[in-house]
Amino acid sequence: LPRGSLSSTSLNLPGDGDYVSKSTARPLDEHLRFAKGSGERKARLHAELERVGVDVAELVEAIEFRGSAALRMYNSFVLPKSESALAQAELPSRAANIANNIAFMMRENRANKAEWLRNHDAALGEAGQLPTHPLILVLDNVRSAANVGNVIRCAEAARVQHVYACGMTPTPPNAQLLKTAVGSAEYVSCRYYPNTMQAIEELKLSGYTIWGVETTSESTIYCDQAYPQPLALVFGNEIIGIDTAVLRMCDSLICVPTYGIKNSLNVATCASILIWEAVRHMRISQRH
């Protein structure tokens, strides 16, 4: 046919109310199958995007979003490419989920272009050159791999010397641990000890002061201390805390005070507080 002779009427293509993405164009028969209802899907998605504060015109017209993951997700929702994708798009909550994902992708795009934001990790080649602080974390039968992963992530960010995983404490390459460590596990020295007391005995022989982080009648508040160097902090099981035999081996006991009903914090949360307090003291001492 001559150029310009094809029409939506002669080919029974979707009308003006149905959105058709040129970037996801399919053969005409498939196009017709999945384009049906695109106008309604587009309206639903626009409503949800506006609800979460997205400027729809910016998404579909701005040069910076051309070819972006956000725009591809938008197009895939309005004009699905398969029966299963179409079925998903018709679910009542799908437009809201897609809108939230698009909003996140747009924020991520802006953050990547904002030079004053420090959202980027240091170059991987620098990992071996970064100095460590004279601090070791001893995990006494911490059960949750997610907690251990979070502790390891903090350990890497604070440049802790080692993490000692004792007893039932999970170690890399546990999948859940690696997930919460978010790529930091390979840059942290992690050693396994079947017995926590063995680890503490070795640390004492190496000149480390051992502090147990536990809520007891003999514990002092963590911020009321002068932190010695080198130092090992012991963290216990999520339910029973540090084993009593291990507590007796500690040189001192410290705690993070709580002011509500709960007696203690999550072990990973507690570890992050103590790690940064210890590092703060160590860095101050380095300046004097």
PDB file of C-alpha atoms in Angstrom:
ATOM      1  CA  LEU A   1       0.000   0.000   0.000  1.00  0.00           C
ATOM      2  CA  PRO A   2       1.141   3.574  -0.632  1.00  0.00           C
ATOM      3  CA  ARG A   3       2.580   5.484   2.263  1.00  0.00           C
ATOM      4  CA  GLY A   4      -0.156   7.020   4.379  1.00  0.00           C
ATOM      5  CA  SER A   5      -2.919   4.700   3.154  1.00  0.00           C
ATOM      6  CA  LEU A   6      -3.068   2.585   6.343  1.00  0.00           C
ATOM      7  CA  SER A   7      -5.681   3.696   8.815  1.00  0.00           C
ATOM      8  CA  SER A   8      -6.826   2.612  12.249  1.00  0.00           C
ATOM      9  CA  THR A   9     -10.218   1.903  10.707  1.00  0.00           C
ATOM     10  CA  SER A  10      -9.036  -0.379   7.922  1.00  0.00           C
ATOM     11  CA  LEU A  11      -6.777  -2.352  10.277  1.00  0.00           C
ATOM     12  CA  ASN A  12      -9.058  -2.199  13.322  1.00  0.00           C
ATOM     13  CA  LEU A  13      -6.259  -0.690  15.413  1.00  0.00           C
ATOM     14  CA  PRO A  14      -6.980   0.782  18.847  1.00  0.00           C
ATOM     15  CA  GLY A  15      -8.682   4.132  18.827  1.00  0.00           C
ATOM     16  CA  ASP A  16      -7.397   7.410  20.171  1.00  0.00           C
ATOM     17  CA  GLY A  17      -8.276   6.403  23.722  1.00  0.00           C
ATOM     18  CA  ASP A  18      -5.835   3.479  23.676  1.00  0.00           C
ATOM     19  CA  TYR A  19      -2.157   4.186  24.194  1.00  0.00           C
ATOM     20  CA  VAL A  20       0.298   2.420  21.878  1.00  0.00           C
ATOM     21  CA  SER A  21       4.036   2.523  22.613  1.00  0.00           C
ATOM     22  CA  LYS A  22       6.220   2.776  19.526  1.00  0.00           C
ATOM     23  CA  SER A  23       9.212   1.445  21.459  1.00  0.00           C
ATOM     24  CA  THR A  24       7.374  -1.780  22.332  1.00  0.00           C
ATOM     25  CA  ALA A  25       5.593  -2.268  19.012  1.00  0.00           C
ATOM     26  CA  ARG A  26       4.705  -5.869  18.140  1.00  0.00           C
ATOM     27  CA  PRO A  27       3.297  -7.542  15.026  1.00  0.00           C
ATOM     28  CA  LEU A  28      -0.211  -6.263  14.409  1.00  0.00           C
ATOM     29  CA  ASP A  29      -2.063  -9.346  15.634  1.00  0.00           C
ATOM     30  CA  GLU A  30      -0.173  -9.411  18.950  1.00  0.00           C
ATOM     31  CA  HIS A  31      -0.416  -5.646  19.177  1.00  0.00           C
ATOM     32  CA  LEU A  32      -4.197  -5.860  19.013  1.00  0.00           C
ATOM     33  CA  ARG A  33      -4.384  -8.545  21.688  1.00  0.00           C
ATOM     34  CA  PHE A  34      -2.414  -6.629  24.313  1.00  0.00           C
ATOM     35  CA  ALA A  35      -3.333  -3.055  23.383  1.00  0.00           C
ATOM     36  CA  LYS A  36      -6.938  -3.609  24.383  1.00  0.00           C
ATOM     37  CA  GLY A  37      -7.705  -1.563  27.495  1.00  0.00           C
ATOM     38  CA  SER A  38      -4.460   0.422  27.279  1.00  0.00           C
ATOM     39  CA  GLY A  39      -6.323   3.707  27.677  1.00  0.00           C
ATOM     40  CA  GLU A  40      -7.890   2.548  30.935  1.00  0.00           C
ATOM     41  CA  ARG A  41      -4.529   1.225  32.224  1.00  0.00           C
ATOM     42  CA  LYS A  42      -2.876   4.500  31.305  1.00  0.00           C
ATOM     43  CA  ALA A  43      -5.512   6.476  33.222  1.00  0.00           C
ATOM     44  CA  ARG A  44      -5.127   4.228  36.301  1.00  0.00           C
ATOM     45  CA  LEU A  45      -1.348   4.537  36.238  1.00  0.00           C
ATOM     46  CA  HIS A  46      -1.424   8.307  35.799  1.00  0.00           C
ATOM     47  CA  ALA A  47      -3.736   8.624  38.798  1.00  0.00           C
ATOM     48  CA  GLU A  48      -1.370   6.543  40.946  1.00  0.00           C
ATOM     49  CA  LEU A  49       1.702   8.398  39.709  1.00  0.00           C
ATOM     50  CA  GLU A  50       0.126  11.716  40.611  1.00  0.00           C
ATOM     51  CA  ARG A  51      -0.807  10.299  44.027  1.00  0.00           C
ATOM     52  CA  VAL A  52       2.861   9.572  44.806  1.00  0.00           C
ATOM     53  CA  GLY A  53       4.003  12.953  43.509  1.00  0.00           C
ATOM     54  CA  VAL A  54       5.334  12.027  40.069  1.00  0.00           C
ATOM     55  CA  ASP A  55       5.131  14.590  37.278  1.00  0.00           C
ATOM     56  CA  VAL A  56       3.839  12.364  34.463  1.00  0.00           C
ATOM     57  CA  ALA A  57       4.749  14.900  31.777  1.00  0.00           C
ATOM     58  CA  GLU A  58       8.344  14.920  33.021  1.00  0.00           C
ATOM     59  CA  LEU A  59       8.496  11.128  32.889  1.00  0.00           C
ATOM     60  CA  VAL A  60       7.170  10.757  29.351  1.00  0.00           C
ATOM     61  CA  GLU A  61       8.639  13.934  27.794  1.00  0.00           C
ATOM     62  CA  ALA A  62      11.914  14.816  29.543  1.00  0.00           C
ATOM     63  CA  ILE A  63      15.077  13.889  27.664  1.00  0.00           C
ATOM     64  CA  GLU A  64      16.732  12.536  30.807  1.00  0.00           C
ATOM     65  CA  PHE A  65      14.159   9.739  31.076  1.00  0.00           C
ATOM     66  CA  ARG A  66      14.260   8.589  27.458  1.00  0.00           C
ATOM     67  CA  GLY A  67      15.192   4.920  27.423  1.00  0.00           C
ATOM     68  CA  SER A  68      15.220   4.838  31.232  1.00  0.00           C
ATOM     69  CA  ALA A  69      14.049   1.904  33.330  1.00  0.00           C
ATOM     70  CA  ALA A  70      11.255   4.102  34.688  1.00  0.00           C
ATOM     71  CA  LEU A  71       9.851   4.841  31.228  1.00  0.00           C
ATOM     72  CA  ARG A  72      10.228   1.212  30.135  1.00  0.00           C
ATOM     73  CA  MET A  73       8.225   0.132  33.170  1.00  0.00           C
ATOM     74  CA  TYR A  74       5.569   2.725  32.333  1.00  0.00           C
ATOM     75  CA  ASN A  75       5.296   1.469  28.745  1.00  0.00           C
ATOM     76  CA  SER A  76       5.252  -2.192  29.768  1.00  0.00           C
ATOM     77  CA  PHE A  77       2.318  -1.589  32.108  1.00  0.00           C
ATOM     78  CA  VAL A  78       0.275   0.368  29.575  1.00  0.00           C
ATOM     79  CA  LEU A  79       1.075  -2.021  26.725  1.00  0.00           C
ATOM     80  CA  PRO A  80       1.985  -5.466  28.091  1.00  0.00           C
ATOM     81  CA  LYS A  81       3.932  -7.872  25.909  1.00  0.00           C
ATOM     82  CA  SER A  82       2.392 -11.169  27.001  1.00  0.00           C
ATOM     83  CA  GLU A  83      -0.756 -12.747  28.372  1.00  0.00           C
ATOM     84  CA  SER A  84       0.791 -13.094  31.839  1.00  0.00           C
ATOM     85  CA  ALA A  85       1.950  -9.470  31.844  1.00  0.00           C
ATOM     86  CA  LEU A  86      -1.531  -8.365  30.791  1.00  0.00           C
ATOM     87  CA  ALA A  87      -3.085 -10.413  33.597  1.00  0.00           C
ATOM     88  CA  GLN A  88      -0.718  -8.805  36.097  1.00  0.00           C
ATOM     89  CA  ALA A  89      -1.511  -5.326  34.788  1.00  0.00           C
ATOM     90  CA  GLU A  90      -5.220  -5.906  35.355  1.00  0.00           C
ATOM     91  CA  LEU A  91      -4.767  -6.707  39.068  1.00  0.00           C
ATOM     92  CA  PRO A  92      -6.356  -3.994  41.260  1.00  0.00           C
ATOM     93  CA  SER A  93      -3.170  -3.125  43.147  1.00  0.00           C
ATOM     94  CA  ARG A  94      -0.767  -3.372  40.210  1.00  0.00           C
ATOM     95  CA  ALA A  95      -0.960   0.267  39.106  1.00  0.00           C
ATOM     96  CA  ALA A  96      -0.089   1.458  42.618  1.00  0.00           C
ATOM     97  CA  ASN A  97       2.896  -0.910  42.811  1.00  0.00           C
ATOM     98  CA  ILE A  98       4.169   0.173  39.402  1.00  0.00           C
ATOM     99  CA  ALA A  99       3.749   3.846  40.323  1.00  0.00           C
ATOM    100  CA  ASN A 100       5.821   3.396  43.485  1.00  0.00           C
ATOM    101  CA  ASN A 101       8.561   1.619  41.540  1.00  0.00           C
ATOM    102  CA  ILE A 102       8.632   4.319  38.878  1.00  0.00           C
ATOM    103  CA  ALA A 103       8.782   7.024  41.554  1.00  0.00           C
ATOM    104  CA  PHE A 104      11.773   5.281  43.155  1.00  0.00           C
ATOM    105  CA  MET A 105      13.565   4.939  39.807  1.00  0.00           C
ATOM    106  CA  MET A 106      13.078   8.636  39.099  1.00  0.00           C
ATOM    107  CA  ARG A 107      14.449   9.572  42.528  1.00  0.00           C
ATOM    108  CA  GLU A 108      17.386   7.244  41.963  1.00  0.00           C
ATOM    109  CA  ASN A 109      18.083   8.893  38.612  1.00  0.00           C
ATOM    110  CA  ARG A 110      18.107  12.336  40.196  1.00  0.00           C
ATOM    111  CA  ALA A 111      20.354  11.159  43.034  1.00  0.00           C
ATOM    112  CA  ASN A 112      22.871   9.731  40.573  1.00  0.00           C
ATOM    113  CA  LYS A 113      23.079  13.098  38.835  1.00  0.00           C
ATOM    114  CA  ALA A 114      23.351  15.140  42.042  1.00  0.00           C
ATOM    115  CA  GLU A 115      27.096  15.412  42.584  1.00  0.00           C
ATOM    116  CA  TRP A 116      26.672  16.756  46.110  1.00  0.00           C
ATOM    117  CA  LEU A 117      24.999  13.517  47.241  1.00  0.00           C
ATOM    118  CA  ARG A 118      27.394  10.773  48.358  1.00  0.00           C
ATOM    119  CA  ASN A 119      25.358   7.761  47.291  1.00  0.00           C
ATOM    120  CA  HIS A 120      28.281   5.954  45.704  1.00  0.00           C
ATOM    121  CA  ASP A 121      30.675   3.484  47.288  1.00  0.00           C
ATOM    122  CA  ALA A 122      34.404   4.086  47.216  1.00  0.00           C
ATOM    123  CA  ALA A 123      36.326   2.497  44.364  1.00  0.00           C
ATOM    124  CA  LEU A 124      36.723  -1.222  45.024  1.00  0.00           C
ATOM    125  CA  GLY A 125      40.435  -0.951  44.385  1.00  0.00           C
ATOM    126  CA  GLU A 126      40.775   1.216  47.494  1.00  0.00           C
ATOM    127  CA  ALA A 127      39.437  -1.485  49.844  1.00  0.00           C
ATOM    128  CA  GLY A 128      42.809  -3.012  50.645  1.00  0.00           C
ATOM    129  CA  GLN A 129      44.400   0.394  51.209  1.00  0.00           C
ATOM    130  CA  LEU A 130      41.917   1.714  53.788  1.00  0.00           C
ATOM    131  CA  PRO A 131      43.249   1.566  57.384  1.00  0.00           C
ATOM    132  CA  THR A 132      41.369  -0.378  60.028  1.00  0.00           C
ATOM    133  CA  HIS A 133      40.554   0.549  63.612  1.00  0.00           C
ATOM    134  CA  PRO A 134      41.845  -1.639  66.485  1.00  0.00           C
ATOM    135  CA  LEU A 135      38.394  -3.110  67.093  1.00  0.00           C
ATOM    136  CA  ILE A 136      37.142  -6.698  66.849  1.00  0.00           C
ATOM    137  CA  LEU A 137      33.513  -7.840  67.093  1.00  0.00           C
ATOM    138  CA  VAL A 138      32.775 -11.181  68.750  1.00  0.00           C
ATOM    139  CA  LEU A 139      29.351 -12.654  67.965  1.00  0.00           C
ATOM    140  CA  ASP A 140      28.403 -15.195  70.622  1.00  0.00           C
ATOM    141  CA  ASN A 141      25.831 -17.551  69.078  1.00  0.00           C
ATOM    142  CA  VAL A 142      23.935 -14.838  67.202  1.00  0.00           C
ATOM    143  CA  ARG A 143      21.261 -16.844  65.435  1.00  0.00           C
ATOM    144  CA  SER A 144      19.913 -14.610  62.668  1.00  0.00           C
ATOM    145  CA  ALA A 145      21.871 -14.490  59.422  1.00  0.00           C
ATOM    146  CA  ALA A 146      20.160 -11.172  58.646  1.00  0.00           C
ATOM    147  CA  ASN A 147      21.502  -9.701  61.895  1.00  0.00           C
ATOM    148  CA  VAL A 148      24.991 -10.982  61.161  1.00  0.00           C
ATOM    149  CA  GLY A 149      24.841  -9.504  57.672  1.00  0.00           C
ATOM    150  CA  ASN A 150      23.907  -6.121  59.092  1.00  0.00           C
ATOM    151  CA  VAL A 151      26.739  -6.310  61.625  1.00  0.00           C
ATOM    152  CA  ILE A 152      29.207  -7.148  58.845  1.00  0.00           C
ATOM    153  CA  ARG A 153      27.946  -4.216  56.776  1.00  0.00           C
ATOM    154  CA  CYS A 154      28.572  -1.906  59.740  1.00  0.00           C
ATOM    155  CA  ALA A 155      31.973  -3.516  60.347  1.00  0.00           C
ATOM    156  CA  GLU A 156      33.050  -2.771  56.789  1.00  0.00           C
ATOM    157  CA  ALA A 157      31.792   0.813  56.871  1.00  0.00           C
ATOM    158  CA  ALA A 158      33.634   1.433  60.157  1.00  0.00           C
ATOM    159  CA  ARG A 159      36.765  -0.440  59.019  1.00  0.00           C
ATOM    160  CA  VAL A 160      36.740  -2.905  61.919  1.00  0.00           C
ATOM    161  CA  GLN A 161      39.684  -5.337  62.029  1.00  0.00           C
ATOM    162  CA  HIS A 162      37.780  -8.621  62.301  1.00  0.00           C
ATOM    163  CA  VAL A 163      34.412 -10.194  63.027  1.00  0.00           C
ATOM    164  CA  TYR A 164      34.591 -13.424  65.036  1.00  0.00           C
ATOM    165  CA  ALA A 165      31.545 -15.653  64.439  1.00  0.00           C
ATOM    166  CA  CYS A 166      31.203 -18.143  67.279  1.00  0.00           C
ATOM    167  CA  GLY A 167      29.040 -21.212  67.875  1.00  0.00           C
ATOM    168  CA  MET A 168      25.813 -21.159  65.847  1.00  0.00           C
ATOM    169  CA  THR A 169      26.556 -17.725  64.341  1.00  0.00           C
ATOM    170  CA  PRO A 170      26.142 -17.894  60.533  1.00  0.00           C
ATOM    171  CA  THR A 171      29.118 -17.042  58.363  1.00  0.00           C
ATOM    172  CA  PRO A 172      29.626 -16.190  54.691  1.00  0.00           C
ATOM    173  CA  PRO A 173      28.571 -17.448  52.169  1.00  0.00           C
ATOM    174  CA  ASN A 174      25.176 -17.816  53.907  1.00  0.00           C
ATOM    175  CA  ALA A 175      22.674 -16.401  51.381  1.00  0.00           C
ATOM    176  CA  GLN A 176      20.613 -14.327  53.832  1.00  0.00           C
ATOM    177  CA  LEU A 177      23.773 -12.956  55.411  1.00  0.00           C
ATOM    178  CA  LEU A 178      25.146 -11.880  52.037  1.00  0.00           C
ATOM    179  CA  LYS A 179      21.837 -10.254  51.133  1.00  0.00           C
ATOM    180  CA  THR A 180      21.796  -7.992  54.191  1.00  0.00           C
ATOM    181  CA  ALA A 181      25.551  -7.365  54.023  1.00  0.00           C
ATOM    182  CA  VAL A 182      24.915  -5.778  50.589  1.00  0.00           C
ATOM    183  CA  GLY A 183      28.276  -6.605  49.033  1.00  0.00           C
ATOM    184  CA  SER A 184      30.396  -5.790  52.090  1.00  0.00           C
ATOM    185  CA  ALA A 185      31.142  -9.328  53.341  1.00  0.00           C
ATOM    186  CA  GLU A 186      34.067  -9.861  50.981  1.00  0.00           C
ATOM    187  CA  TYR A 187      35.824  -6.817  52.456  1.00  0.00           C
ATOM    188  CA  VAL A 188      35.519  -7.900  56.097  1.00  0.00           C
ATOM    189  CA  SER A 189      37.794 -10.449  57.770  1.00  0.00           C
ATOM    190  CA  CYS A 190      35.406 -12.979  59.295  1.00  0.00           C
ATOM    191  CA  ARG A 191      36.708 -15.903  61.367  1.00  0.00           C
ATOM    192  CA  TYR A 192      34.736 -18.789  62.783  1.00  0.00           C
ATOM    193  CA  TYR A 193      35.230 -20.270  66.259  1.00  0.00           C
ATOM    194  CA  PRO A 194      33.162 -23.235  67.475  1.00  0.00           C
ATOM    195  CA  ASN A 195      33.544 -21.893  71.013  1.00  0.00           C
ATOM    196  CA  THR A 196      33.314 -18.229  72.050  1.00  0.00           C
ATOM    197  CA  MET A 197      35.570 -18.702  75.062  1.00  0.00           C
ATOM    198  CA  GLN A 198      38.357 -19.919  72.775  1.00  0.00           C
ATOM    199  CA  ALA A 199      38.094 -16.726  70.742  1.00  0.00           C
ATOM    200  CA  ILE A 200      38.226 -14.551  73.875  1.00  0.00           C
ATOM    201  CA  GLU A 201      41.236 -16.420  75.260  1.00  0.00           C
ATOM    202  CA  GLU A 202      43.130 -15.751  72.026  1.00  0.00           C
ATOM    203  CA  LEU A 203      42.148 -12.075  72.093  1.00  0.00           C
ATOM    204  CA  LYS A 204      43.363 -11.664  75.663  1.00  0.00           C
ATOM    205  CA  LEU A 205      46.691 -13.240  74.771  1.00  0.00           C
ATOM    206  CA  SER A 206      46.931 -10.691  71.936  1.00  0.00           C
ATOM    207  CA  GLY A 207      46.419  -7.782  74.348  1.00  0.00           C
ATOM    208  CA  TYR A 208      42.769  -6.955  73.648  1.00  0.00           C
ATOM    209  CA  THR A 209      40.466  -5.579  76.323  1.00  0.00           C
ATOM    210  CA  ILE A 210      37.192  -7.526  76.264  1.00  0.00           C
ATOM    211  CA  TRP A 211      33.903  -5.718  76.790  1.00  0.00           C
ATOM    212  CA  GLY A 212      30.619  -7.591  76.902  1.00  0.00           C
ATOM    213  CA  VAL A 213      27.601  -5.687  75.601  1.00  0.00           C
ATOM    214  CA  GLU A 214      24.791  -6.891  77.844  1.00  0.00           C
ATOM    215  CA  THR A 215      22.027  -5.577  80.109  1.00  0.00           C
ATOM    216  CA  THR A 216      23.008  -6.656  83.626  1.00  0.00           C
ATOM    217  CA  SER A 217      22.959  -5.104  87.092  1.00  0.00           C
ATOM    218  CA  GLU A 218      26.741  -4.597  86.737  1.00  0.00           C
ATOM    219  CA  SER A 219      26.702  -2.949  83.279  1.00  0.00           C
ATOM    220  CA  THR A 220      27.639   0.694  82.783  1.00  0.00           C
ATOM    221  CA  ILE A 221      26.220   2.942  80.084  1.00  0.00           C
ATOM    222  CA  TYR A 222      28.246   2.752  76.880  1.00  0.00           C
ATOM    223  CA  CYS A 223      28.757   6.508  76.489  1.00  0.00           C
ATOM    224  CA  ASP A 224      30.143   6.973  80.023  1.00  0.00           C
ATOM    225  CA  GLN A 225      33.353   5.106  79.223  1.00  0.00           C
ATOM    226  CA  ALA A 226      36.861   5.829  78.008  1.00  0.00           C
ATOM    227  CA  TYR A 227      37.376   3.281  75.249  1.00  0.00           C
ATOM    228  CA  PRO A 228      40.657   1.340  75.415  1.00  0.00           C
ATOM    229  CA  GLN A 229      42.679   0.182  72.416  1.00  0.00           C
ATOM    230  CA  PRO A 230      42.753  -2.481  71.125  1.00  0.00           C
ATOM    231  CA  LEU A 231      39.221  -3.473  72.047  1.00  0.00           C
ATOM    232  CA  ALA A 232      36.930  -6.458  71.453  1.00  0.00           C
ATOM    233  CA  LEU A 233      33.166  -6.070  71.830  1.00  0.00           C
ATOM    234  CA  VAL A 234      31.112  -9.197  72.518  1.00  0.00           C
ATOM    235  CA  PHE A 235      27.467  -9.376  71.375  1.00  0.00           C
ATOM    236  CA  GLY A 236      25.143 -12.202  72.360  1.00  0.00           C
ATOM    237  CA  ASN A 237      22.239 -14.297  71.175  1.00  0.00           C
ATOM    238  CA  GLU A 238      18.977 -12.524  70.322  1.00  0.00           C
ATOM    239  CA  ILE A 239      17.034 -14.370  73.052  1.00  0.00           C
ATOM    240  CA  ILE A 240      19.400 -15.231  75.908  1.00  0.00           C
ATOM    241  CA  GLY A 241      22.159 -12.688  75.316  1.00  0.00           C
ATOM    242  CA  ILE A 242      25.812 -13.447  76.047  1.00  0.00           C
ATOM    243  CA  ASP A 243      26.457 -16.810  77.674  1.00  0.00           C
ATOM    244  CA  THR A 244      27.121 -16.418  81.424  1.00  0.00           C
ATOM    245  CA  ALA A 245      30.443 -18.252  81.120  1.00  0.00           C
ATOM    246  CA  VAL A 246      31.512 -15.749  78.469  1.00  0.00           C
ATOM    247  CA  LEU A 247      30.330 -12.805  80.596  1.00  0.00           C
ATOM    248  CA  ARG A 248      32.677 -13.921  83.392  1.00  0.00           C
ATOM    249  CA  MET A 249      35.602 -13.693  80.962  1.00  0.00           C
ATOM    250  CA  CYS A 250      34.865 -10.070  80.025  1.00  0.00           C
ATOM    251  CA  ASP A 251      36.940  -7.254  81.511  1.00  0.00           C
ATOM    252  CA  SER A 252      33.904  -4.986  81.683  1.00  0.00           C
ATOM    253  CA  LEU A 253      30.195  -4.964  80.825  1.00  0.00           C
ATOM    254  CA  ILE A 254      28.465  -2.100  79.050  1.00  0.00           C
ATOM    255  CA  CYS A 255      24.946  -1.506  77.768  1.00  0.00           C
ATOM    256  CA  VAL A 256      22.806   0.809  75.688  1.00  0.00           C
ATOM    257  CA  PRO A 257      20.099   2.200  77.992  1.00  0.00           C
ATOM    258  CA  THR A 258      16.437   1.791  77.057  1.00  0.00           C
ATOM    259  CA  TYR A 259      13.575   3.926  78.307  1.00  0.00           C
ATOM    260  CA  GLY A 260      10.551   1.955  77.174  1.00  0.00           C
ATOM    261  CA  ILE A 261       9.083  -1.441  78.005  1.00  0.00           C
ATOM    262  CA  LYS A 262      11.681  -3.463  76.107  1.00  0.00           C
ATOM    263  CA  ASN A 263      14.876  -4.296  77.959  1.00  0.00           C
ATOM    264  CA  SER A 264      17.194  -4.337  74.947  1.00  0.00           C
ATOM    265  CA  LEU A 265      17.695  -3.472  71.282  1.00  0.00           C
ATOM    266  CA  ASN A 266      18.102  -5.681  68.250  1.00  0.00           C
ATOM    267  CA  VAL A 267      21.674  -6.995  68.269  1.00  0.00           C
ATOM    268  CA  ALA A 268      22.559  -5.429  64.902  1.00  0.00           C
ATOM    269  CA  THR A 269      21.134  -2.063  65.983  1.00  0.00           C
ATOM    270  CA  CYS A 270      23.060  -2.250  69.240  1.00  0.00           C
ATOM    271  CA  ALA A 271      26.250  -3.223  67.419  1.00  0.00           C
ATOM    272  CA  SER A 272      26.033  -0.219  65.097  1.00  0.00           C
ATOM    273  CA  ILE A 273      25.741   2.136  68.082  1.00  0.00           C
ATOM    274  CA  LEU A 274      28.711   0.606  69.890  1.00  0.00           C
ATOM    275  CA  ILE A 275      30.887   0.331  66.776  1.00  0.00           C
ATOM    276  CA  TRP A 276      30.573   4.022  65.980  1.00  0.00           C
ATOM    277  CA  GLU A 277      31.050   5.078  69.598  1.00  0.00           C
ATOM    278  CA  ALA A 278      34.238   3.006  69.798  1.00  0.00           C
ATOM    279  CA  VAL A 279      35.510   4.343  66.477  1.00  0.00           C
ATOM    280  CA  ARG A 280      34.703   7.909  67.547  1.00  0.00           C
ATOM    281  CA  HIS A 281      36.898   7.532  70.645  1.00  0.00           C
ATOM    282  CA  MET A 282      39.672   5.894  68.646  1.00  0.00           C
ATOM    283  CA  ARG A 283      39.742   8.644  66.047  1.00  0.00           C
ATOM    284  CA  ILE A 284      39.776  11.344  68.719  1.00  0.00           C
ATOM    285  CA  SER A 285      42.761   9.658  70.379  1.00  0.00           C
ATOM    286  CA  GLN A 286      44.567   9.566  67.020  1.00  0.00           C
ATOM    287  CA  ARG A 287      44.317  13.348  66.746  1.00  0.00           C
ATOM    288  CA  HIS A 288      45.961  13.958  70.124  1.00  0.00           C
TER     289      HIS A 288
END
